[in-house]
Coordinates of C-alpha atoms and ligand atoms in Angstrom, one line a residue:
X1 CA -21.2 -27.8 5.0
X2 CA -18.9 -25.8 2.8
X3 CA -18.2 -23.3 6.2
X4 CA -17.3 -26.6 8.0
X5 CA -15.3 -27.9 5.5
X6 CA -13.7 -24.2 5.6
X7 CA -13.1 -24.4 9.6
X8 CA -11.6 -28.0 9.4
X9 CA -9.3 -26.8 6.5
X10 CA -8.1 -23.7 9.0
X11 CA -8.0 -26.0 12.0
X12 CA -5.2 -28.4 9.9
X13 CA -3.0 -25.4 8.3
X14 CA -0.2 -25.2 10.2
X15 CA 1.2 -21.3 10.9
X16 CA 4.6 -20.6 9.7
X17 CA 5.7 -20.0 13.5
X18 CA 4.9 -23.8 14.1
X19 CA 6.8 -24.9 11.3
X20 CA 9.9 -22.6 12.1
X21 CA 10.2 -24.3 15.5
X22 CA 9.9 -27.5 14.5
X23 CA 11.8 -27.3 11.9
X24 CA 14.6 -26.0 14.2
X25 CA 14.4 -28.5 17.0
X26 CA 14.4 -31.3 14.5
X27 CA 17.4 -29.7 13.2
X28 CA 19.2 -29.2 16.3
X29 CA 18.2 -32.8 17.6
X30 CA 19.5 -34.3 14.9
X31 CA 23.0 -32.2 15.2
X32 CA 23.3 -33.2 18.6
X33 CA 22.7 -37.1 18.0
X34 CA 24.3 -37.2 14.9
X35 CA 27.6 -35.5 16.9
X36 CA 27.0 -37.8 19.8
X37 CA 27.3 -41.0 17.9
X38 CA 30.1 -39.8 16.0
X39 CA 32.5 -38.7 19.0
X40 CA 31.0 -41.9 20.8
X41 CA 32.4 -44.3 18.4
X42 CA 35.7 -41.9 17.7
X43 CA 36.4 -42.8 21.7
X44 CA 35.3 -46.1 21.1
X45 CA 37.4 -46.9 18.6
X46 CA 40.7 -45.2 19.9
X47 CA 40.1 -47.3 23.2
X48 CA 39.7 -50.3 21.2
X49 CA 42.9 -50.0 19.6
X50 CA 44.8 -49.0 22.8
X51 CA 43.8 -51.5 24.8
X52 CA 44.5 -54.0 21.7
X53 CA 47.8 -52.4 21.6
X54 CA 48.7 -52.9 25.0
X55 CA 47.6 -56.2 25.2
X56 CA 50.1 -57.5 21.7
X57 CA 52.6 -55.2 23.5
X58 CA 52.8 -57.5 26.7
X59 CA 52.6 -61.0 24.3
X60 CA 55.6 -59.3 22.8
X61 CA 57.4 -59.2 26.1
X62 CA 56.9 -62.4 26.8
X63 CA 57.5 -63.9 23.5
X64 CA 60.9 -61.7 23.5
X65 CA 61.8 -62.4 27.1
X66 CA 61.3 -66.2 26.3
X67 CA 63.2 -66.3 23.6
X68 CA 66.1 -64.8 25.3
X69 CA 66.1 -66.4 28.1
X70 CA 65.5 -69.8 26.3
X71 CA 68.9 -70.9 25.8
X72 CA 69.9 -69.9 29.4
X73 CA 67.0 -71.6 31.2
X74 CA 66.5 -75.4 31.0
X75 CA 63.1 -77.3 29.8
X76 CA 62.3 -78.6 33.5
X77 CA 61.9 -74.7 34.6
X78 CA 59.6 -73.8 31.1
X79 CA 57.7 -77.1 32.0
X80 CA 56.9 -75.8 35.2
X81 CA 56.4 -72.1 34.1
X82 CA 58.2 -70.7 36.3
X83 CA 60.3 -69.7 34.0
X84 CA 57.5 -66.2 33.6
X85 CA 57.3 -65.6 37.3
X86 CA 59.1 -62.3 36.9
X87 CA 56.8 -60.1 38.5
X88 CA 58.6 -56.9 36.5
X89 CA 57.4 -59.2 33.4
X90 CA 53.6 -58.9 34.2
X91 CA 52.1 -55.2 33.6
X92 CA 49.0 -56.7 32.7
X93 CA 47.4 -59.4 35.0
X94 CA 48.6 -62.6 33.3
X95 CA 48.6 -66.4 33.4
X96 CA 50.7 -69.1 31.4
X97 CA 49.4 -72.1 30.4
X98 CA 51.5 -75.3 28.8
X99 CA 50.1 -76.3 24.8
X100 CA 48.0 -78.9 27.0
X101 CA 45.7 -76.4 27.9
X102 CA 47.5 -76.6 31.8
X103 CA 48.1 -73.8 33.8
X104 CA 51.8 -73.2 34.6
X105 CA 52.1 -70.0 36.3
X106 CA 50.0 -66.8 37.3
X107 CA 46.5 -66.4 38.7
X108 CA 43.2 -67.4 38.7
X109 CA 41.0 -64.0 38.5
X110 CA 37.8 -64.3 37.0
X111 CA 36.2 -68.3 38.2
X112 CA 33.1 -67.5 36.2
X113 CA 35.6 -67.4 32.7
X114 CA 37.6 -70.2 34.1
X115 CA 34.7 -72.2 34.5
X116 CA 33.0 -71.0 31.4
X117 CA 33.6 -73.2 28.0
X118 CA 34.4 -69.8 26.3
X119 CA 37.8 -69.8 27.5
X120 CA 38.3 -73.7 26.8
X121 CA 38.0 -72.8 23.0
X122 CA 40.0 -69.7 23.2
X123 CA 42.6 -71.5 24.5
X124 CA 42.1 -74.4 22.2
X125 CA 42.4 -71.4 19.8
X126 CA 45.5 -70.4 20.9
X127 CA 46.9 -73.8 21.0
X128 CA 46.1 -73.9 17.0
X129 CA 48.3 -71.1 16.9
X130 CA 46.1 -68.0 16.7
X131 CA 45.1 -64.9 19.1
X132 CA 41.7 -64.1 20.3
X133 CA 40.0 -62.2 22.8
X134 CA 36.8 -61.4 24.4
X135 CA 35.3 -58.5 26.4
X136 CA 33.4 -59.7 29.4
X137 CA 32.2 -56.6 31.9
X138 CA 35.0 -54.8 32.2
X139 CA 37.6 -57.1 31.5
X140 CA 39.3 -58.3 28.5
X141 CA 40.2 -61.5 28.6
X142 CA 43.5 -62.0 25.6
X143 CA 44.7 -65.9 25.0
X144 CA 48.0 -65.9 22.4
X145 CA 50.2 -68.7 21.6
X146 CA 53.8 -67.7 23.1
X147 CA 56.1 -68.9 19.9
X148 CA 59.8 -69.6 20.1
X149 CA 61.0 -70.3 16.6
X150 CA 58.2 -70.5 15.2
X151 CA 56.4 -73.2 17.2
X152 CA 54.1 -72.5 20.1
X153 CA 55.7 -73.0 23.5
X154 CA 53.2 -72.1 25.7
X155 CA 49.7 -70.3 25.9
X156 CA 49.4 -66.6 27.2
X157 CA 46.0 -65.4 29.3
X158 CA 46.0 -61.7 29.6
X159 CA 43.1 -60.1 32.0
X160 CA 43.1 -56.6 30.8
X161 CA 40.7 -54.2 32.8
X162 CA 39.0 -51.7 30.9
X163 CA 37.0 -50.2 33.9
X164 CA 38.9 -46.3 33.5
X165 CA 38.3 -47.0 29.9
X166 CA 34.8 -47.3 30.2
X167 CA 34.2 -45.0 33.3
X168 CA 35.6 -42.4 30.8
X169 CA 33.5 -43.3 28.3
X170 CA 30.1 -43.8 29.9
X171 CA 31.3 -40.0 31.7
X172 CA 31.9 -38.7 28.0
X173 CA 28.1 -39.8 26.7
X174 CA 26.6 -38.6 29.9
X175 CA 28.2 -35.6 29.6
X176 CA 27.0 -35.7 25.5
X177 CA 23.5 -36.3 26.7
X178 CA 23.4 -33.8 29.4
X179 CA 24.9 -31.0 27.2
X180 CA 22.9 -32.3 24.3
X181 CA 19.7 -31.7 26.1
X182 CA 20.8 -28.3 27.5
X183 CA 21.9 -27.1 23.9
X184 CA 18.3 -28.4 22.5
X185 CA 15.8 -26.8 25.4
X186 CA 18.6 -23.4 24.8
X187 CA 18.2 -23.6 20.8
X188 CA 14.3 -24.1 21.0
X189 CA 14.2 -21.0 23.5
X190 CA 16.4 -19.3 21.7
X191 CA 14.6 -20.4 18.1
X192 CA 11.0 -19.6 19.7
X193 CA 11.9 -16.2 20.9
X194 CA 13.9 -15.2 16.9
X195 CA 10.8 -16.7 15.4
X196 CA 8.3 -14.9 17.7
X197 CA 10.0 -11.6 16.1
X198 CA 10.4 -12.6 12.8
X199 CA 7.1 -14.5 12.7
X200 CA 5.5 -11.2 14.3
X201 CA 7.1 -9.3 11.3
X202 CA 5.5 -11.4 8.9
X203 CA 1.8 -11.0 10.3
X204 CA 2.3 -7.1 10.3
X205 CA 3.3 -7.4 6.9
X206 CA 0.3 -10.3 5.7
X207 CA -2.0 -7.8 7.7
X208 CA -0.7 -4.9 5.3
X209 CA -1.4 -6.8 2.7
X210 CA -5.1 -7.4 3.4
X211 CA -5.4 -3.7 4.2
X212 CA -4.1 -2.4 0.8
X213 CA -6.3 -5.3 -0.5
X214 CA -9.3 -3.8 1.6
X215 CA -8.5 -0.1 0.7
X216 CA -7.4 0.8 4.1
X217 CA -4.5 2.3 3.0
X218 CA -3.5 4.6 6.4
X219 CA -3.5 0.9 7.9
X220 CA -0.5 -0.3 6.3
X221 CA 2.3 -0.6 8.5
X222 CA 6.1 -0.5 8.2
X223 CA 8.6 -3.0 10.2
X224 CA 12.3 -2.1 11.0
X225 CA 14.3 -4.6 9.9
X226 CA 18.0 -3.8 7.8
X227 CA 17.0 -7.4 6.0
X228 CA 15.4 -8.4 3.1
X229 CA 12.1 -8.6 5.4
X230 CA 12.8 -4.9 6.1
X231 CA 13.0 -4.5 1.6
X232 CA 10.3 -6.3 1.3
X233 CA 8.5 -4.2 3.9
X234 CA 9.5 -0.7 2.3
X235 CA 8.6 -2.1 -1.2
X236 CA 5.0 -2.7 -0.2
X237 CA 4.7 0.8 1.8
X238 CA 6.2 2.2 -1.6
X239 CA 3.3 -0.1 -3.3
X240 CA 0.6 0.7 -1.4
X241 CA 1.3 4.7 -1.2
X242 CA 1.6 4.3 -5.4
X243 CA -1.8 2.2 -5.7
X244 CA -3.3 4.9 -3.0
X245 CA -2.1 7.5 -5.6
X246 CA -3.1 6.0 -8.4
X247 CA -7.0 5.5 -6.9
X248 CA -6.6 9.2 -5.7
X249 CA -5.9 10.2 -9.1
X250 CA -8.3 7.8 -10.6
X251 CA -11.1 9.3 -8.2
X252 CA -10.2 12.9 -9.4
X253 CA -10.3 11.9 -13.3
X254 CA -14.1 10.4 -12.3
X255 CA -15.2 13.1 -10.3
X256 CA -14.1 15.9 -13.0
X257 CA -15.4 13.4 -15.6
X258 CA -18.6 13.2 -14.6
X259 CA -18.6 17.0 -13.7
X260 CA -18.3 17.4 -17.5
X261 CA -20.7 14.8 -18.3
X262 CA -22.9 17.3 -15.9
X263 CA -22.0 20.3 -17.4
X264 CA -22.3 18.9 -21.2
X265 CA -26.2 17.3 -20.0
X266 CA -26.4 20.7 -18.3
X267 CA -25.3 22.6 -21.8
X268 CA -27.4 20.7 -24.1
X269 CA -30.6 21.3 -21.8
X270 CA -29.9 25.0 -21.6
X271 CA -29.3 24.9 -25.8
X272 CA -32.9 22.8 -26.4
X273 CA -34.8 26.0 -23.9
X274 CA -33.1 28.5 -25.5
X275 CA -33.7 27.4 -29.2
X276 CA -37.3 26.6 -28.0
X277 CA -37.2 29.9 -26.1
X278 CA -36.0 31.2 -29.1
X279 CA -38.6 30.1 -31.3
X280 CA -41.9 31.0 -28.6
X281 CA -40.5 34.4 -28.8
X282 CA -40.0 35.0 -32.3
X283 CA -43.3 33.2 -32.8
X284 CA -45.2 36.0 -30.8
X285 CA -44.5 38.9 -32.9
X286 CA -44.9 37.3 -36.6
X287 CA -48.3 36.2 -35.4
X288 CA -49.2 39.4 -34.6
X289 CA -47.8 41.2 -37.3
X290 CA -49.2 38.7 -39.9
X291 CA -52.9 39.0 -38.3
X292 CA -52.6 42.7 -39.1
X293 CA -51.4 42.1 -42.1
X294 CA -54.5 40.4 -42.9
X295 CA -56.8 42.7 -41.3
X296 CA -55.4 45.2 -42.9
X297 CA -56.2 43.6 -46.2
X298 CA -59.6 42.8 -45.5
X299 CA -60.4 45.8 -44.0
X300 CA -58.5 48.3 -46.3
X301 CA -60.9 51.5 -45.5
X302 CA -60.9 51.4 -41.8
X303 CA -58.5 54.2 -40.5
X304 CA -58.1 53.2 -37.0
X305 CA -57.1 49.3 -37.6
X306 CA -54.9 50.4 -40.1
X307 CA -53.5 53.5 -38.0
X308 CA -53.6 50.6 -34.7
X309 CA -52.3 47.5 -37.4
X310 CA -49.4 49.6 -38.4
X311 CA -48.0 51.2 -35.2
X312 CA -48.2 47.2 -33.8
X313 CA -46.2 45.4 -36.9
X314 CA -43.8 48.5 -36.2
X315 CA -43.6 47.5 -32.1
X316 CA -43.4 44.0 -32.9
X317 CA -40.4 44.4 -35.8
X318 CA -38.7 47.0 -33.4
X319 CA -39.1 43.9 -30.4
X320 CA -38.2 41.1 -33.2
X321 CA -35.2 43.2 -34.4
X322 CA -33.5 43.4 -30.9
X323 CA -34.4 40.4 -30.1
X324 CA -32.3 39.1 -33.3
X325 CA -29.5 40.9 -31.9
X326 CA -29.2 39.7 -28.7
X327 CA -29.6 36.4 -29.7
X328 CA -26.9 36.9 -32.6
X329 CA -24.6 38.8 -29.8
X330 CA -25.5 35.9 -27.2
X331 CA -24.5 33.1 -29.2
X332 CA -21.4 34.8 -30.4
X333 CA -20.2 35.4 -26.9
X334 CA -21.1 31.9 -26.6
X335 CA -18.7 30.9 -29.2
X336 CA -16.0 33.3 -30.2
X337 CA -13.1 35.7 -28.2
X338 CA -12.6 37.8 -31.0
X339 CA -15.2 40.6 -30.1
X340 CA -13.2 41.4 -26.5
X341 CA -10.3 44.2 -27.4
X342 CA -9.3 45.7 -24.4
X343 CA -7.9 49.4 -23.9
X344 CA -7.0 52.1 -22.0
X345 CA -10.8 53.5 -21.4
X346 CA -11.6 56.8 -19.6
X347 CA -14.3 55.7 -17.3
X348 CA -15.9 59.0 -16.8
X349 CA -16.3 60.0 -20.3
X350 CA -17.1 56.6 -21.3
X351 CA -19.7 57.1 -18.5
X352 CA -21.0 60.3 -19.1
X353 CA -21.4 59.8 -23.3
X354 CA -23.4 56.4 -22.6
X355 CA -25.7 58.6 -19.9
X356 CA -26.1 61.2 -22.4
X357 CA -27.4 58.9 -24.6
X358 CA -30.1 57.6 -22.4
X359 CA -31.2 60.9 -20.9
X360 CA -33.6 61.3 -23.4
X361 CA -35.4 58.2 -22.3
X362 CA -34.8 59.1 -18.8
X363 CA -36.7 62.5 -18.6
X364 CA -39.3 61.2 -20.8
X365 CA -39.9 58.8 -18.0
X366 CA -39.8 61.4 -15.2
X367 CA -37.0 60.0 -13.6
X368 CA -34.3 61.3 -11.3
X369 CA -30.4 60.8 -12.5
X370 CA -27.3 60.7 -11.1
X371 CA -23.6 60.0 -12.6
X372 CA -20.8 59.7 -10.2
X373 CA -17.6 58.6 -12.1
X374 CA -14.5 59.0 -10.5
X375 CA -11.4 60.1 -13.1
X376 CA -9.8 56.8 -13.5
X377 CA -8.7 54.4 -16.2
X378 CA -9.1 51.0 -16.9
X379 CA -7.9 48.4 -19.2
X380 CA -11.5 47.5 -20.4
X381 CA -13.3 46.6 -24.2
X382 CA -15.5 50.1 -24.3
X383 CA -17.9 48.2 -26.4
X384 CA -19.0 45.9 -24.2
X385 CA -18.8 48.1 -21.6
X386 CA -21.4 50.3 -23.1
X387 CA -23.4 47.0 -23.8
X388 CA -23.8 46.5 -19.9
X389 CA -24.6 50.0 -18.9
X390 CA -26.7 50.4 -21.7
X391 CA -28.8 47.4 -21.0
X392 CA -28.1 47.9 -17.0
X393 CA -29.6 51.8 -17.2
X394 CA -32.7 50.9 -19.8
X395 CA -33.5 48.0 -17.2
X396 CA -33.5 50.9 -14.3
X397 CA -35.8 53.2 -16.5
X398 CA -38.3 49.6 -17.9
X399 CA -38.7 48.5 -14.2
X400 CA -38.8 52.0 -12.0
X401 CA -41.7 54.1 -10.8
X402 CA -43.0 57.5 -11.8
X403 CA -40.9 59.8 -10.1
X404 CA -38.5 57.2 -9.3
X405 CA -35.0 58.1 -9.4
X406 CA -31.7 56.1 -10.8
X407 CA -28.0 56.7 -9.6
X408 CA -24.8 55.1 -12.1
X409 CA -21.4 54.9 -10.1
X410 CA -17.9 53.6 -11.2
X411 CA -15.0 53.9 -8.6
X412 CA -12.0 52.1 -7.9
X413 CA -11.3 50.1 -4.5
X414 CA -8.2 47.8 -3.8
X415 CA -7.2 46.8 -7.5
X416 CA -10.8 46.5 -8.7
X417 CA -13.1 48.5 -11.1
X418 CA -16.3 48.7 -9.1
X419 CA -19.4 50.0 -11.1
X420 CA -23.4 50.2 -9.5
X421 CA -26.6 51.1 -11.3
X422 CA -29.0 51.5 -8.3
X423 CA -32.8 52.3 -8.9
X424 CA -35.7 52.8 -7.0
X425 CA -38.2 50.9 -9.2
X426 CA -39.9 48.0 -8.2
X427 CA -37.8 45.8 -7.3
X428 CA -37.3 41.9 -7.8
X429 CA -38.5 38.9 -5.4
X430 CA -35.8 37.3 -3.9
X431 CA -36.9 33.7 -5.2
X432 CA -36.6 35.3 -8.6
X433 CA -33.0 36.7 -7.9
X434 CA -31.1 33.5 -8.8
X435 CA -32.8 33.4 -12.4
X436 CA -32.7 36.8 -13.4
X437 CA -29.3 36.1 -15.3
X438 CA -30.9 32.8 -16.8
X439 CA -31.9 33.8 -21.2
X440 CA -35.5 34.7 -21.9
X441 CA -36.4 34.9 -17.6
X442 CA -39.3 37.7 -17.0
X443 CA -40.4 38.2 -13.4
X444 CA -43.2 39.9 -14.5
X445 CA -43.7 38.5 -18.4
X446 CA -46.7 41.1 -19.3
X447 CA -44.8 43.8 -17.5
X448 CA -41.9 42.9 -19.6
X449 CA -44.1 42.7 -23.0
X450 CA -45.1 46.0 -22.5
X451 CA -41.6 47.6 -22.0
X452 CA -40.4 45.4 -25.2
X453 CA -38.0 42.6 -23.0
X454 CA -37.7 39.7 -23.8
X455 CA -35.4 38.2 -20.7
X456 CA -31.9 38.4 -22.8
X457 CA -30.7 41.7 -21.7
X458 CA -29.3 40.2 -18.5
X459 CA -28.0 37.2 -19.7
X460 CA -26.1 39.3 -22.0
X461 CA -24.8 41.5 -19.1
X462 CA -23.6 39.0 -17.6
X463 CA -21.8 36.9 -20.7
X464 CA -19.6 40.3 -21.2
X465 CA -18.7 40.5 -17.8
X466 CA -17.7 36.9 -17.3
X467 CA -16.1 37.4 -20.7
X468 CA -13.5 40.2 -19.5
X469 CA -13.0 38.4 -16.1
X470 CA -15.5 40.4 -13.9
X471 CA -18.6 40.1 -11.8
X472 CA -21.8 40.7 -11.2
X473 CA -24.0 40.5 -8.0
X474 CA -27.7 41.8 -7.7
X475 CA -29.2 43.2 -4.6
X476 CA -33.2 44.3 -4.8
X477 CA -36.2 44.6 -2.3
X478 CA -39.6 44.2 -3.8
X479 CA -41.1 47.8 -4.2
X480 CA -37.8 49.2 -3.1
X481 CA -35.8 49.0 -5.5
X482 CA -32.6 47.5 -6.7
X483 CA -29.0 47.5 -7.4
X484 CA -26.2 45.6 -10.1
X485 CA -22.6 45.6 -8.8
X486 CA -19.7 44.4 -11.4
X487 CA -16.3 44.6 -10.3
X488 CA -13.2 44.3 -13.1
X489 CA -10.1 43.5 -12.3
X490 CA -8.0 46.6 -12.6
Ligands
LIG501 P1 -36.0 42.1 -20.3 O1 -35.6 42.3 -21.7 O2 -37.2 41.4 -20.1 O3 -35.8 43.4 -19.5 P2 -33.6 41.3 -18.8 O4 -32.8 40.0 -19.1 O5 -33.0 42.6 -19.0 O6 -34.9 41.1 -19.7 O7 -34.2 41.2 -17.4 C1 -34.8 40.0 -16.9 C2 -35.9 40.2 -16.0 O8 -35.3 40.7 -14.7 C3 -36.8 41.3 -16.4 O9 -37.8 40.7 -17.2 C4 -37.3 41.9 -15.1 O10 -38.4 41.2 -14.7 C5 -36.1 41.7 -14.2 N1 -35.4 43.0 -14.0 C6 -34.2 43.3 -14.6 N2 -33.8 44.5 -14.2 C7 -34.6 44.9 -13.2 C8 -34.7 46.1 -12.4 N3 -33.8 47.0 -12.4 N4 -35.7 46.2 -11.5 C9 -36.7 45.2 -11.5 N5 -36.7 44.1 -12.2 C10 -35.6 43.9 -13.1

């Protein structure tokens, strides 16, 4: 129901193209016959009044003639009218007629008006004194008293023909008609092919409209036009490209909006594992070291537990005491700049005092080492620095293999600070690789018990890089071996 009501309602709205030509042929018809019946009855008129003018003009004549020749010319020769035969008298056909009502002199022209009782009661008319005339065809037929002194002497019958008069007239509205219809078919051409334009203009516009409305903003089209079509035009291009911006920007503010919404979810999930992480792993240790504790106090003479009990709650403080650190450094990297001082640094000695510090370690190990540091500077916080190598190099000695053997390089290449720790230990699966970084991630978590780690070494690594605008990549082959690139920016 409702989509026929909807159909009939778009079958009866008239488009604005319709209404344009209508309105304009309405218009120009009404020009035309208003302008026709005006100059019409202009030429009417001044006819009217010329012919009138030509027919008082000849009663004149005659009334001026007779009045001359009054005194010369006796009553017999008025009585018989012959007194008017004067042929230069007569421009206009005319006839005289005594105050009887009798013809005198002149002509009968028309029988049907002589016959008709018309003319007996204009004459009657003119015998009372007064002028009148009547059209009949093309012929005016005029009936005036001629008056001498006042008095009517005789009655005057004029036959005026109007046929030029009316052959130019009936020429003149043809001619009105013809052009008339000529100038209407010309302005509705004319008015259907402006209107086609403009009309087209106005679709491509309403169509613009529905496209900004639908979103489709590369769909919006411009018209030429220097009027204020053409303004209107360019103010909704301007409109549309500002509401296209405005979305764009709208759509970016979202996007990076919900990134952080991401990031903060992503945040708060990583805080709630590492402060349970956090709490597993101290949790470990302090049970152990409180069940020696109390084995140790039950069983005060046995030598061994207390020799085993001790040397454990010493492993276990030594774990729970770097583990403190880490976490400590962690979350202060986390929070704060202030521990990142940058200076001049002397890569190879920094190198070779951090190595000397871990060869003890190393040898104990049976390991192979090699230190290649090229003599170069870099702008770098020394601290951290030996952080990373110091957590990168015990990681190299925790994970390699008797007789293994571990190589530290630090070079520079194009603008950058490149520094390796390669090993030959045992390598890390490469569906592990990704986590590696992650805090408290073990590939191998009784491995990693045994050589003290607790998965934070890593993540620390890679907080001070990121922290002085470096990176880190890890390559490894299960049973191979593996190797830590950072590059600083110079
Ligand atoms: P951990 O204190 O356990 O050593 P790390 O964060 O330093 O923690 O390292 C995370 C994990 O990555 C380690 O538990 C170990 O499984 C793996 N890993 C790190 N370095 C190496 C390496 N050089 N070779 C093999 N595995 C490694």
């Amino acid at each position: 129901m409702v989509l026929v009501i909807k159909g009939l309602t778009n079958c009866l709205k008239i488009g604005i193209k319709f209404k344009l030509i209508a309105f304009t042929a309405s218009l120009l018809l009404a020009v035309i016959l208003f302008l026709s019946v005006a100059v019409l009855n202009g030429i009417k008129n001044y006819q009217d009044k010329q012919v009138e003018a030509a027919l008082f003009k000849q009663k004149d004549m005659f009334e001026q003639y007779f009045s001359e020749s009054s005194s010369t010319n006796d009553n017999a020769e008025l009585a018989r009218g012959s007194i008017f035969n004067r042929p230069w008298l007569r421009t206009i056909p005319a006839s005289v007629y005594d105050t009887k009502g009798q013809l005198l002199s002149g002509f009968k022209t028309d029988v049907k008006l002589n016959e008709n009782k018309e003319k007996e009661s204009m004459i009657k008319y003119a015998i009372a004194g007064k002028v009148s005339y009547i059209r009949i065809n093309d012929v005016v037929y005029f009936y005036s008293p001629i008056k001498y002194k006042n008095k009517s002497v005789a009655i005057l019958e004029l036959e005026y023909s109007v046929k030029e008069n009316s052959t130019f007239y009936n020429n003149i509205k043809k001619m009105f008609y013809g052009t008339g219809f000529l100038a209407l078919v010309i302005g509705i051409v004319l008015g259907i092919i402006y209107f086609l334009g403009l009309t087209r203009d106005i679709y491509i516009m309403k169509n613009s409209v529905e496209n900004i409305e639908k979103g489709n903003f590369s769909k919006v089209q411009q018209i030429k036009r220097k009027d204020e079509l053409g303004e209107l035009s360019k103010g909704l291009i301007f409109m549309s490209n500002t509401i296209e911006e405005n979305i764009r920007e709208l759509k970016v503010e979202r996007d990076s909006l919900s990134i952080a919404v991401e990031k903060l979810k992503k945040m708060d999930k990583q805080q709630k594992e590492f402060i349970g992480n956090v709490t597993h792993e101290f949790k470990t240790p302090i049970t152990t070291i409180k069940a020696y504790a109390d084995l140790i106090g039950m069983y005060n003479n046995d030598l061994v537990l207390i020799e085993q009990g001790t040397t454990s709650i010493s492993k276990e403080c030594n774990r729970l005491t770097s583990m403190v650190d880490r976490v400590l450094s962690l979350s202060a990297l986390e929070k704060y700049d202030f521990e990142i001082q940058k200076k001049e640094v002397n890569l190879k000695e920094a190198f070779e005092e951090i190595c000397q510090r871990m060869m003890g370690k190393i040898q104990k190990n049976n390991l192979a080492f090699q230190c290649n540091v090229e003599e170069i500077t870099a702008t770098i916080d020394e601290e951290s620095l030996r952080h990373i190598l110091i957590n990168l190099i015990d990681n190299a000695i925790k994970y390699n293999k008797s007789g293994g053997s571990i190589a530290v390089e630090g070079y520079k290449e194009e603008n950058k600070i490149m520094i390796t720790v390669a090993d030959t230990g045992i390598g890390i699966a490469n569906e592990c690789l990704s986590n590696i970084f992650e805090p408290f991630y073990r590939v191998e978590t009784h491995r990693s018990r045994e050589t003290g780690g607790v998965g934070l070494g890593l993540a620390l690594v890679e907080k001070l890089v990121k922290k002085q605008h470096g990176t880190i990549k890890v390559e490894s082959r299960l049973k191979e071996g593996t190797i830590f690139n950072i590059e600083f920016p110079a």
